Amino acid sequence: MTTTTPQDQPPQTQQPAPPPLPAQRTAERASREKNFVLWVQHLCAQDPGARAALRCGLRKNLDAVPRMHRFIAPYLPHDRTPLEVQQAYYAIASMIAAQPRPAPPGSPAATGEHDAPPGSDEGVSAAAAPAGLPERGTSLGAAFAAAVGPGREGRMRENSAESRLNLLTRQSLPGLHRHLPAAVAHLRSLDVPVDFAQLLSDLAHWPRHSGKIARRWLQDYYRIRARDDRAAADALTSPAPTPDHPAAS
């Protein structure tokens, strides 16, 4: 009868780690997108040459923007990033660079307080979104609603905002890339904040989820507009406040 020693036994193979859950992949993707946007904002605020190189990519395909590659290529998710995801990163960087003003002094982008490298999880929540979409930020529909909303000088007309937004939601991916820079530039000219990280996610997922993303844009727009209209109506019907009169002594 033969006995086996530990040396005779076959080596134990290490089991591969289980793939990340969809929620984990969502959180990692959202973190990468947010940090990429913060890094581009910081770069544009600090380096006019880099800002000019990124701005030249507006509405151009990836083979026509050689000056952008040195800034964007190192921060793509991986070596075989799908073309639509690459296009989203380049387009968002060029739209950030094309804003009318760099980030104001004292903002996170200008001070560098948040210029963590893309892919870092610093300061990013890990909430997952349904149906395989990344976590939600502020949608483009909400930005258009803010452009129409009260208390904004030179605000956008409601019919113009509605028609612009509806036009965007009907676009194919090439059409969206063609029309989006002008829409974003107009919003920023009115000092309306644009959630570029959410827009990056929406652009990257447009080929597979355009219907869901368009629905979210439109629902956010009409929900916020209805809320603002109710608030305005309530303000008109509320009695005017009267000053308090001290009681006679």
C-alpha positions as semicolon CSV with decimal commas, in nm:
position;residue;x (nm);y (nm);z (nm)
1;M;0,000;0,000;0,000
2;T;0,148;0,329;-0,102
3;T;0,101;0,652;0,076
4;T;0,118;0,995;-0,075
5;T;0,311;1,273;0,078
6;P;0,214;1,639;0,053
7;Q;0,480;1,675;-0,214
8;D;0,308;1,404;-0,424
9;Q;-0,031;1,573;-0,416
10;P;-0,130;1,793;-0,712
11;P;-0,091;2,164;-0,646
12;Q;-0,401;2,345;-0,531
13;T;-0,529;2,581;-0,796
14;Q;-0,651;2,918;-0,677
15;Q;-1,015;2,979;-0,757
16;P;-1,070;3,294;-0,962
17;A;-1,240;3,578;-0,781
18;P;-1,608;3,614;-0,865
19;P;-1,689;3,891;-1,112
20;P;-1,808;4,217;-0,957
21;L;-2,179;4,252;-0,905
22;P;-2,369;4,488;-1,137
23;A;-2,404;4,739;-0,852
24;Q;-2,027;4,737;-0,800
25;R;-1,961;4,788;-1,170
26;T;-2,210;5,075;-1,167
27;A;-2,039;5,243;-0,871
28;E;-1,694;5,206;-1,025
29;R;-1,813;5,347;-1,357
30;A;-1,985;5,643;-1,190
31;S;-1,673;5,712;-0,984
32;R;-1,452;5,708;-1,294
33;E;-1,686;5,941;-1,484
34;K;-1,712;6,193;-1,200
35;N;-1,339;6,204;-1,141
36;F;-1,267;6,236;-1,513
37;V;-1,493;6,542;-1,532
38;L;-1,333;6,698;-1,224
39;W;-0,987;6,637;-1,368
40;V;-1,078;6,796;-1,705
41;Q;-1,231;7,098;-1,527
42;H;-0,915;7,139;-1,321
43;L;-0,694;7,098;-1,629
44;C;-0,889;7,361;-1,824
45;A;-0,875;7,605;-1,533
46;Q;-0,499;7,566;-1,490
47;D;-0,360;7,507;-1,840
48;P;-0,480;7,733;-2,128
49;G;-0,288;7,523;-2,382
50;A;-0,461;7,203;-2,273
51;R;-0,795;7,382;-2,276
52;A;-0,737;7,496;-2,635
53;A;-0,636;7,144;-2,741
54;L;-0,951;6,996;-2,588
55;R;-1,178;7,268;-2,725
56;C;-1,067;7,192;-3,082
57;G;-1,242;6,855;-3,061
58;L;-1,596;6,992;-3,074
59;R;-1,810;6,793;-3,323
60;K;-1,506;6,611;-3,464
61;N;-1,448;6,239;-3,493
62;L;-1,169;6,072;-3,300
63;D;-0,933;6,051;-3,599
64;A;-0,943;6,430;-3,647
65;V;-0,832;6,534;-3,297
66;P;-0,465;6,434;-3,259
67;R;-0,401;6,705;-2,999
68;M;-0,658;6,554;-2,763
69;H;-0,517;6,203;-2,737
70;R;-0,236;6,288;-2,495
71;F;-0,493;6,417;-2,246
72;I;-0,782;6,172;-2,290
73;A;-0,632;5,838;-2,394
74;P;-0,467;5,762;-2,056
75;Y;-0,801;5,800;-1,880
76;L;-1,020;5,580;-2,095
77;P;-1,160;5,288;-1,892
78;H;-0,944;5,021;-2,060
79;D;-0,750;4,943;-2,376
80;R;-1,048;4,807;-2,570
81;T;-1,298;5,073;-2,474
82;P;-1,600;5,063;-2,711
83;L;-1,600;5,339;-2,970
84;E;-1,919;5,503;-2,837
85;V;-1,763;5,526;-2,489
86;Q;-1,444;5,678;-2,631
87;Q;-1,652;5,931;-2,823
88;A;-1,839;6,024;-2,505
89;Y;-1,516;6,096;-2,314
90;Y;-1,373;6,309;-2,594
91;A;-1,700;6,497;-2,649
92;I;-1,748;6,581;-2,281
93;A;-1,388;6,701;-2,250
94;S;-1,431;6,930;-2,551
95;M;-1,762;7,069;-2,418
96;I;-1,608;7,143;-2,080
97;A;-1,317;7,319;-2,250
98;A;-1,554;7,522;-2,468
99;Q;-1,742;7,677;-2,176
100;P;-1,742;8,058;-2,179
101;R;-1,535;8,086;-1,862
102;P;-1,291;7,865;-1,676
103;A;-1,394;7,752;-1,330
104;P;-1,412;8,052;-1,097
105;P;-1,146;8,093;-0,826
106;G;-1,235;7,909;-0,511
107;S;-1,441;7,638;-0,683
108;P;-1,337;7,273;-0,638
109;A;-1,217;7,257;-0,998
110;A;-1,004;7,568;-0,962
111;T;-0,854;7,486;-0,622
112;G;-0,776;7,127;-0,708
113;E;-0,953;6,998;-0,398
114;H;-1,110;6,719;-0,603
115;D;-0,855;6,649;-0,874
116;A;-0,833;6,282;-0,784
117;P;-0,732;6,070;-1,084
118;P;-1,013;5,909;-1,283
119;G;-1,100;5,571;-1,138
120;S;-1,055;5,681;-0,778
121;D;-1,348;5,628;-0,543
122;E;-1,282;5,943;-0,341
123;G;-1,602;6,120;-0,245
124;V;-1,827;5,917;-0,472
125;S;-2,139;5,737;-0,357
126;A;-2,198;5,379;-0,466
127;A;-2,573;5,385;-0,525
128;A;-2,679;5,162;-0,810
129;A;-2,940;5,245;-1,071
130;P;-3,196;5,005;-1,217
131;A;-3,185;4,834;-1,555
132;G;-2,805;4,840;-1,583
133;L;-2,775;5,220;-1,603
134;P;-2,524;5,407;-1,386
135;E;-2,636;5,600;-1,080
136;R;-2,837;5,908;-1,162
137;G;-2,707;6,259;-1,139
138;T;-2,880;6,571;-1,266
139;S;-3,019;6,504;-1,612
140;L;-3,006;6,732;-1,913
141;G;-3,384;6,768;-1,886
142;A;-3,345;6,913;-1,537
143;A;-3,089;7,160;-1,673
144;F;-3,332;7,280;-1,940
145;A;-3,603;7,317;-1,676
146;A;-3,365;7,527;-1,467
147;A;-3,297;7,748;-1,770
148;V;-3,668;7,829;-1,792
149;G;-3,722;7,849;-1,416
150;P;-3,786;8,164;-1,213
151;G;-3,521;8,403;-1,094
152;R;-3,282;8,367;-1,389
153;E;-3,191;8,671;-1,599
154;G;-3,196;8,616;-1,973
155;R;-3,360;8,281;-1,918
156;M;-3,463;8,050;-2,200
157;R;-3,818;8,070;-2,335
158;E;-4,024;7,769;-2,240
159;N;-4,119;7,678;-2,597
160;S;-3,754;7,704;-2,701
161;A;-3,638;7,481;-2,416
162;E;-3,905;7,224;-2,491
163;S;-3,831;7,212;-2,863
164;R;-3,454;7,193;-2,808
165;L;-3,490;6,909;-2,560
166;N;-3,733;6,715;-2,778
167;L;-3,496;6,753;-3,074
168;L;-3,211;6,604;-2,871
169;T;-3,415;6,307;-2,752
170;R;-3,498;6,208;-3,111
171;Q;-3,136;6,191;-3,227
172;S;-2,923;5,895;-3,320
173;L;-2,581;5,889;-3,156
174;P;-2,410;6,086;-3,439
175;G;-2,695;6,339;-3,434
176;L;-2,670;6,378;-3,059
177;H;-2,297;6,445;-3,083
178;R;-2,370;6,702;-3,355
179;H;-2,643;6,893;-3,167
180;L;-2,533;6,861;-2,805
181;P;-2,241;7,109;-2,799
182;A;-2,465;7,402;-2,901
183;A;-2,731;7,304;-2,647
184;V;-2,476;7,279;-2,365
185;A;-2,310;7,606;-2,468
186;H;-2,647;7,782;-2,456
187;L;-2,725;7,644;-2,110
188;R;-2,385;7,749;-1,978
189;S;-2,423;8,099;-2,131
190;L;-2,726;8,133;-1,901
191;D;-2,518;8,011;-1,604
192;V;-2,720;7,691;-1,583
193;P;-2,510;7,413;-1,426
194;V;-2,465;7,102;-1,639
195;D;-2,390;6,768;-1,475
196;F;-2,114;6,663;-1,715
197;A;-2,055;6,333;-1,536
198;Q;-2,418;6,231;-1,587
199;L;-2,406;6,357;-1,945
200;L;-2,093;6,148;-2,004
201;S;-2,276;5,841;-1,877
202;D;-2,582;5,916;-2,090
203;L;-2,372;5,963;-2,404
204;A;-2,181;5,641;-2,344
205;H;-2,504;5,444;-2,299
206;W;-2,710;5,614;-2,571
207;P;-2,679;5,334;-2,833
208;R;-2,837;5,076;-2,601
209;H;-3,049;5,286;-2,367
210;S;-3,152;5,595;-2,568
211;G;-3,521;5,538;-2,498
212;K;-3,476;5,519;-2,122
213;I;-3,238;5,815;-2,114
214;A;-3,465;6,030;-2,334
215;R;-3,763;5,941;-2,115
216;R;-3,572;6,046;-1,804
217;W;-3,472;6,379;-1,963
218;L;-3,830;6,458;-2,060
219;Q;-3,983;6,339;-1,733
220;D;-3,737;6,547;-1,531
221;Y;-3,808;6,853;-1,746
222;Y;-4,186;6,835;-1,718
223;R;-4,183;6,737;-1,351
224;I;-3,967;7,037;-1,256
225;R;-4,160;7,273;-1,479
226;A;-4,491;7,161;-1,320
227;R;-4,343;7,213;-0,975
228;D;-4,223;7,564;-1,065
229;D;-4,562;7,651;-1,216
230;R;-4,740;7,536;-0,899
231;A;-4,503;7,741;-0,685
232;A;-4,564;8,050;-0,901
233;A;-4,941;8,002;-0,882
234;D;-4,928;7,960;-0,505
235;A;-4,723;8,278;-0,475
236;L;-4,988;8,473;-0,669
237;T;-5,279;8,346;-0,460
238;S;-5,112;8,375;-0,120
239;P;-5,205;8,688;0,078
240;A;-4,934;8,949;0,102
241;P;-4,760;8,945;0,439
242;T;-4,846;9,236;0,666
243;P;-4,592;9,400;0,894
244;D;-4,631;9,333;1,260
245;H;-4,759;9,631;1,453
246;P;-4,658;9,659;1,816
247;A;-4,948;9,665;2,055
248;A;-5,040;10,006;2,195
249;S;-4,912;10,057;2,545
